[in-house]
Coordinates of C-alpha atoms and ligand atoms in Angstrom, one line a residue:
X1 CA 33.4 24.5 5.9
X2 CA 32.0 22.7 9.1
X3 CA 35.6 21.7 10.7
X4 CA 36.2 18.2 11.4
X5 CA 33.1 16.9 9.7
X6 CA 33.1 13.7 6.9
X7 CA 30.2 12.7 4.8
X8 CA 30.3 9.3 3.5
X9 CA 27.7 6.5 2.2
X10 CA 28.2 2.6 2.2
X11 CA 26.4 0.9 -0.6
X12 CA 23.4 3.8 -1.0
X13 CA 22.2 7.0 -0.6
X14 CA 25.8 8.3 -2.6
X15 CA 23.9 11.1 -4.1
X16 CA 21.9 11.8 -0.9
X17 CA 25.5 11.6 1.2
X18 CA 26.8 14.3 -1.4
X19 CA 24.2 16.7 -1.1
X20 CA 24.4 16.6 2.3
X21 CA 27.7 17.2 2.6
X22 CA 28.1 20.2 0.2
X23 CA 24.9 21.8 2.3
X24 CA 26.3 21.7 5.9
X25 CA 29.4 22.5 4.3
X26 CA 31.2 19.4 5.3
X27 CA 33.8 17.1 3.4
X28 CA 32.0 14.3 1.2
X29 CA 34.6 10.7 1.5
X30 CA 34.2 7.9 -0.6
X31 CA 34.4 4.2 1.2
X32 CA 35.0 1.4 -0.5
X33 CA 32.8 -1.7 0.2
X34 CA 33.3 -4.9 -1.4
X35 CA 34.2 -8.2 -0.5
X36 CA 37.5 -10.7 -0.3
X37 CA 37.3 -13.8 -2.5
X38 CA 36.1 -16.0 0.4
X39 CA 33.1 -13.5 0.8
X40 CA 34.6 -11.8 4.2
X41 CA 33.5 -8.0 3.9
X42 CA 36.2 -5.5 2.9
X43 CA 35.7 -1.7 3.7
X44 CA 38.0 0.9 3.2
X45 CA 37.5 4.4 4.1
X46 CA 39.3 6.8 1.2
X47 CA 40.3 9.4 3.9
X48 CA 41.4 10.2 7.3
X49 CA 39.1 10.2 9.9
X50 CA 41.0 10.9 12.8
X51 CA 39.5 13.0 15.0
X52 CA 36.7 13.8 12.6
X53 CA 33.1 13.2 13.2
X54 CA 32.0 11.0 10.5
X55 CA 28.2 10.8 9.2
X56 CA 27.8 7.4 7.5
X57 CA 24.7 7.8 5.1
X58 CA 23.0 4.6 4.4
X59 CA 19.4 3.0 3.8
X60 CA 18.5 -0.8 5.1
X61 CA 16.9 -1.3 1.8
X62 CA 17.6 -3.4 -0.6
X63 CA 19.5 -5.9 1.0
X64 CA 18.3 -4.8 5.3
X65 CA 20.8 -7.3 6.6
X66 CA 23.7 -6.4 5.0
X67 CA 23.3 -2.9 5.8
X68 CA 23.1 -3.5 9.3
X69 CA 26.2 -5.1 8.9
X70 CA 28.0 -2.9 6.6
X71 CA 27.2 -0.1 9.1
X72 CA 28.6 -1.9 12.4
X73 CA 32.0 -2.6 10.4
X74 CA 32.1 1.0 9.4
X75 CA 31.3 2.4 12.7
X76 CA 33.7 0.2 14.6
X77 CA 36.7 0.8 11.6
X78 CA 36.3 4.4 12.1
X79 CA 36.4 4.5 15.5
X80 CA 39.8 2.0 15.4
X81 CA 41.2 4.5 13.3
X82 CA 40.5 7.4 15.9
X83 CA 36.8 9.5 15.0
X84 CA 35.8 10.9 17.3
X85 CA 31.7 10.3 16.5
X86 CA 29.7 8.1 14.0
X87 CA 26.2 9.8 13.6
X88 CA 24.3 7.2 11.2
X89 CA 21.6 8.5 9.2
X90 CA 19.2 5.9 7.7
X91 CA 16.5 7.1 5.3
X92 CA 15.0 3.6 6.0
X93 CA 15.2 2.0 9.0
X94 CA 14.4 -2.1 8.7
X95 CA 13.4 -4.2 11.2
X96 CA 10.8 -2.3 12.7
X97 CA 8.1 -3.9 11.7
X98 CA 9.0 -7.2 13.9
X99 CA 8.3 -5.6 17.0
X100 CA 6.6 -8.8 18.9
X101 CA 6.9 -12.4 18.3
X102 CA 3.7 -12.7 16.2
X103 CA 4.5 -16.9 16.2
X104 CA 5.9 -18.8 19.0
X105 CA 9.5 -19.2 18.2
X106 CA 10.0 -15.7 16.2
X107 CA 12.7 -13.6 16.3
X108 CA 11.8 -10.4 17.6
X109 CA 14.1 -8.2 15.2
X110 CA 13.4 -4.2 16.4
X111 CA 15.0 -4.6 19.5
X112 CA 17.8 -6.3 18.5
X113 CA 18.5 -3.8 15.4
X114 CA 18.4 -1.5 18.2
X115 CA 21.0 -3.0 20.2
X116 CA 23.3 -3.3 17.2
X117 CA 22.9 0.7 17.2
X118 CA 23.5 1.3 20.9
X119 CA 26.3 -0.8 21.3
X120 CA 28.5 0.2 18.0
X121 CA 27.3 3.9 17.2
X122 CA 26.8 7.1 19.0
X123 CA 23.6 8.6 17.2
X124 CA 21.1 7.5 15.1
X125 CA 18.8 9.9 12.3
X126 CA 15.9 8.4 10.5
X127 CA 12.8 9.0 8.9
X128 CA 9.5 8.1 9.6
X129 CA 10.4 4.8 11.1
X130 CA 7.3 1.8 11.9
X131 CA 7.0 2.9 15.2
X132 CA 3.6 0.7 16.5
X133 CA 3.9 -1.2 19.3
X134 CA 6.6 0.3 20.1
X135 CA 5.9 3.8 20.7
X136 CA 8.9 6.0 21.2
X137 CA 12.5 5.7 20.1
X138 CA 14.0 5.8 23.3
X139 CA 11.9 2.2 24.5
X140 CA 14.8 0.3 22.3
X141 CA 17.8 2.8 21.4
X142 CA 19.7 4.4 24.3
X143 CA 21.5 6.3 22.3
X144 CA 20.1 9.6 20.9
X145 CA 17.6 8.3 17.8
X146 CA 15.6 10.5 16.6
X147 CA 13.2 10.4 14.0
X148 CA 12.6 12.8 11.6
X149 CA 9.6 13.2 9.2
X150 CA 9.0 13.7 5.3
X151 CA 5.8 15.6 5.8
X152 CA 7.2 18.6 5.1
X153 CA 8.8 17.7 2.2
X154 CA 6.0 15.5 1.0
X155 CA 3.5 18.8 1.8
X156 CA 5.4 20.8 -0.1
X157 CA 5.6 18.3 -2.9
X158 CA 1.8 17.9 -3.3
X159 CA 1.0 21.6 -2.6
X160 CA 3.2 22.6 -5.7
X161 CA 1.7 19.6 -7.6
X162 CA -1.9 20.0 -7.5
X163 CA -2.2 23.6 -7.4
X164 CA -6.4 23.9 -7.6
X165 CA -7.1 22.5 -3.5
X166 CA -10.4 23.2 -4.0
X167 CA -11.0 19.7 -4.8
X168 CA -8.2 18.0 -3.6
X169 CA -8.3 15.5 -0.1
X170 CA -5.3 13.9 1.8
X171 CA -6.1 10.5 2.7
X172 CA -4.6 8.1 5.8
X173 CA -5.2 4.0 4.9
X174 CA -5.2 3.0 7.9
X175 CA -5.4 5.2 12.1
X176 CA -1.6 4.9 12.3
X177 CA -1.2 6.9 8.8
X178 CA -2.9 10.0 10.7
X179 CA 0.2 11.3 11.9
X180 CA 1.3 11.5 8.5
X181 CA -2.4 12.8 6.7
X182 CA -3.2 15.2 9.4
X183 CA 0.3 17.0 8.5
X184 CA 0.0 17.1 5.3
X185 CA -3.2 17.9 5.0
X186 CA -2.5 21.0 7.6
X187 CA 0.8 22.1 5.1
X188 CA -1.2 21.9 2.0
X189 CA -4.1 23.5 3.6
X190 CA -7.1 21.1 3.0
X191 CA -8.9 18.5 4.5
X192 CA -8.0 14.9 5.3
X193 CA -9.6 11.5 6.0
X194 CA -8.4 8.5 7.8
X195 CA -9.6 4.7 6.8
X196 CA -9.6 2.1 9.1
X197 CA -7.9 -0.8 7.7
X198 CA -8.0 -4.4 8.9
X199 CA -5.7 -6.9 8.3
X200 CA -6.2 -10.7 7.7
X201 CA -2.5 -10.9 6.8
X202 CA 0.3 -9.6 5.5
X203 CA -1.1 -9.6 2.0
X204 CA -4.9 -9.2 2.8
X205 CA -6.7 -6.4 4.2
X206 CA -9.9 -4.0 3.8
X207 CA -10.5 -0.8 4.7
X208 CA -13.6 1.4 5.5
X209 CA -14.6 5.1 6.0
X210 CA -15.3 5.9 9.6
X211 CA -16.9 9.1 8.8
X212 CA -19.1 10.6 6.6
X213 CA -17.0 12.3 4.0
X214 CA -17.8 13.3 0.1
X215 CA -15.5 12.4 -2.6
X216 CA -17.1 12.9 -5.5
X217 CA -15.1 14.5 -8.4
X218 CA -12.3 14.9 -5.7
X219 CA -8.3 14.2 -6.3
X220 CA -7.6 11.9 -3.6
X221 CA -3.8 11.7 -2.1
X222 CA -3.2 8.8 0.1
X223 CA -0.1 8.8 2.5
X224 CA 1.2 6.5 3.9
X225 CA 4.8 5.2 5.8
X226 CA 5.2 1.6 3.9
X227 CA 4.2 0.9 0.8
X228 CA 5.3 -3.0 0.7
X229 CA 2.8 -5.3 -0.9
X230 CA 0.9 -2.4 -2.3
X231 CA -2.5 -4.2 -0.9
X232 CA -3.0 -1.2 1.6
X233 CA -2.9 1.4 -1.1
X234 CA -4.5 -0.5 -3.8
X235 CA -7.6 -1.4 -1.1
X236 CA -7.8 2.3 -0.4
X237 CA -7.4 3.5 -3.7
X238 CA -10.7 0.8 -5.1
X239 CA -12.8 2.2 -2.1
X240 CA -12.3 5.8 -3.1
X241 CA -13.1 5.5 -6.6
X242 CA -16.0 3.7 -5.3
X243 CA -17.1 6.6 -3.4
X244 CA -16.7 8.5 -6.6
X245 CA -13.1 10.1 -6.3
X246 CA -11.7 11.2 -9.7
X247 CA -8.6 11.2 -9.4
X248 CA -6.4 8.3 -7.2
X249 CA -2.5 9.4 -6.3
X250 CA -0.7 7.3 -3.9
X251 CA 2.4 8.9 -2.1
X252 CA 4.8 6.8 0.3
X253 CA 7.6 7.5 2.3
X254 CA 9.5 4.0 1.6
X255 CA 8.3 2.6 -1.1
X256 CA 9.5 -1.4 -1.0
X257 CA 7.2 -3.0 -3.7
X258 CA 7.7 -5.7 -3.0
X259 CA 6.0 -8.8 -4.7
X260 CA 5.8 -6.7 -8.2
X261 CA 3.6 -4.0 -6.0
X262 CA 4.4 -1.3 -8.4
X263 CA 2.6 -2.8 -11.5
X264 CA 0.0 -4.1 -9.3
X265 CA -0.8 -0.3 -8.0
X266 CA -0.2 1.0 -11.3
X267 CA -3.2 -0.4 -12.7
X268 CA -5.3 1.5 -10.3
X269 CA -4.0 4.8 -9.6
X270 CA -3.2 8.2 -11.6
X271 CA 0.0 8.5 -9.9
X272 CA 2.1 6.9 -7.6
X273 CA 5.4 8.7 -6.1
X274 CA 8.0 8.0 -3.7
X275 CA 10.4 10.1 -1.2
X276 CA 13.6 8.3 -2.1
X277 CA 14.6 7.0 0.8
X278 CA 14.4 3.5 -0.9
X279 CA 15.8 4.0 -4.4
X280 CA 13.1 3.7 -7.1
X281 CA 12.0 5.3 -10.1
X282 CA 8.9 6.8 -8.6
X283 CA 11.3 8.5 -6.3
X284 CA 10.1 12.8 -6.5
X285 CA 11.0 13.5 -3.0
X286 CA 14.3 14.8 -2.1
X287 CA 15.1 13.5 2.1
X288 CA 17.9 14.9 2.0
X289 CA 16.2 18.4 2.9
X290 CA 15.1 16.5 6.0
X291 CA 18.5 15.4 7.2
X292 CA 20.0 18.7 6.4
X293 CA 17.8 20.6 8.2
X294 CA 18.4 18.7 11.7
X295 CA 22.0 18.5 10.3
X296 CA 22.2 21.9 10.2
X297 CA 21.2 22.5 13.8
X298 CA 23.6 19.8 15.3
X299 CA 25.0 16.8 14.3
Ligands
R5P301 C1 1.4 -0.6 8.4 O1 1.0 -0.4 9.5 C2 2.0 0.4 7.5 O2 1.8 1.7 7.9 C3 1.6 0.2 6.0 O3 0.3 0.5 5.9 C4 1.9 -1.2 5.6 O4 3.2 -1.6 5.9 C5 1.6 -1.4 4.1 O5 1.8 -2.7 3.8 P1 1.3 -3.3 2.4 O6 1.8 -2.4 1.3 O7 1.9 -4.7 2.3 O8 -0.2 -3.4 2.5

């Protein structure tokens, strides 16, 4: 038993909090989250945490902005009632994407999540968070934040999946997705392509080969961080069949659908699965094993 150490989950991620807690060894506590009849938020840890460190498991999807909130309350409730630590670990991380005022007047939301962090919790896990214009971690959190990837996981998902490599190709949608292809593609031990992708908006964009690659008769696996209107993935997935793929699989590490995405992308690939970092029924991909593995080193 890892001494002085409670798991516990808010409004998601029970099952994930529970694995993670029986594999560092470390208590599992329930807390109750509901609300008072005005609407006020009530939270009620069902243990001691006194001189514990407490992890507080907890995605920002579905509802982002009550997360954010639920998690500052918890934080600041356990550390009124004596822990000694609150490590937050967030399968999904929201408000990434906002990272510059895009129209005059906008909020700019990443920074400001990240201050929410610094200022009511003392570390922060994630996975594969949007980092674009903002680069590193440390240009927004001062506390330690690190982020974590799925590739592993994801690798070693596809590499027991689609056993025959010989015709099999990892694809990245767009440059940024590289990070994630060129991984994978290394663990399953083939070859990988990256498209480059321009967007109109947030719901149109194309995408074109920028080298010569052959992928006829191949299994095609694109990878990518977001899957949120699904128009990235579905423009990638029509341009491969058009360059005579055979089979179309589309893996993301949060998979939002949002806008009915899922049906959309259904109509055009084989296969479509999820890590389950945002809860959905194409979920296939355990992250816990990510969180325990840097768990299990230090928390
Ligand atoms: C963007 O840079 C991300 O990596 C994803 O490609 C993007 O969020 C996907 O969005 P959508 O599914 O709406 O095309």
């Amino acid at each position: 038993m890892v001494k002085n150490v409670i798991v516990t989950n808010l409004n998601t991620c029970e099952k994930t909090a529970k694995k993670i807690a029986k594999s560092i060894d470390a208590v599992y506590m329930k807390t109750e989250v509901s609300t008072f009849p005005d609407g006020d938020l009530y939270l009620k840890f069902k243990g001691d945490v006194k001189g514990k460190k407490l992890i507080i498991v907890e995605s920002f999807q579905p509802n982002s902005t009550k997360a954010m909130m639920d998690i500052v309350f918890a934080s600041n409730a356990a550390k009124q009632q004596g822990a000694k630590k609150v490590v937050v670990c967030a399968p999904y991380l929201a408000f990434m994407r906002q990272d510059k005022m895009f129209n005059a007047g906008e909020c700019v939301s990443a920074p400001i999540m990240a201050k929410l962090f610094n200022e009511n919790v003392d570390k922060l896990l994630t996975v594969d968070p949007h980092l674009h214009r903002i680069l590193k971690m440390k240009d927004v959190f001062t506390i330690p934040a690190k982020n974590l990837t799925a590739n592993q996981v994801i690798g070693d998902f596809v590499a027991k999946k689609y056993k025959a490599k010989k015709n099999l190709m990892i694809m990245g949608p767009d440059w940024e997705s590289y990070q994630w292809a060129d991984e994978i593609a290394r663990i399953v031990g083939v070859e990988d392509t990256v498209l480059h992708k321009d967007r109109h908006s947030s719901r149109n964009v194309d995408v074109k080969l920028t080298e010569k690659v052959d992928l006829k008769g191949k299994t095609i696996v694109i990878v990518d961080d977001i899957i949120s209107t699904g128009n990235t993935m579905i423009k990638a997935c029509i341009k491969s069949r058009k360059l005579g793929a055979k089979k179309v699989i589309a893996i993301g590490v949060h998979g939002l659908f949002v806008e009915n995405a899922f049906k959309k992308m259904e109509k055009h690939f084989d296969d479509i699965f999820t890590v389950n970092t945002v809860q959905h029924d194409s979920n296939k991909i355990d992250v816990a094993d990510v969180f325990i593995e840097e768990l299990s080193k230090r928390i």
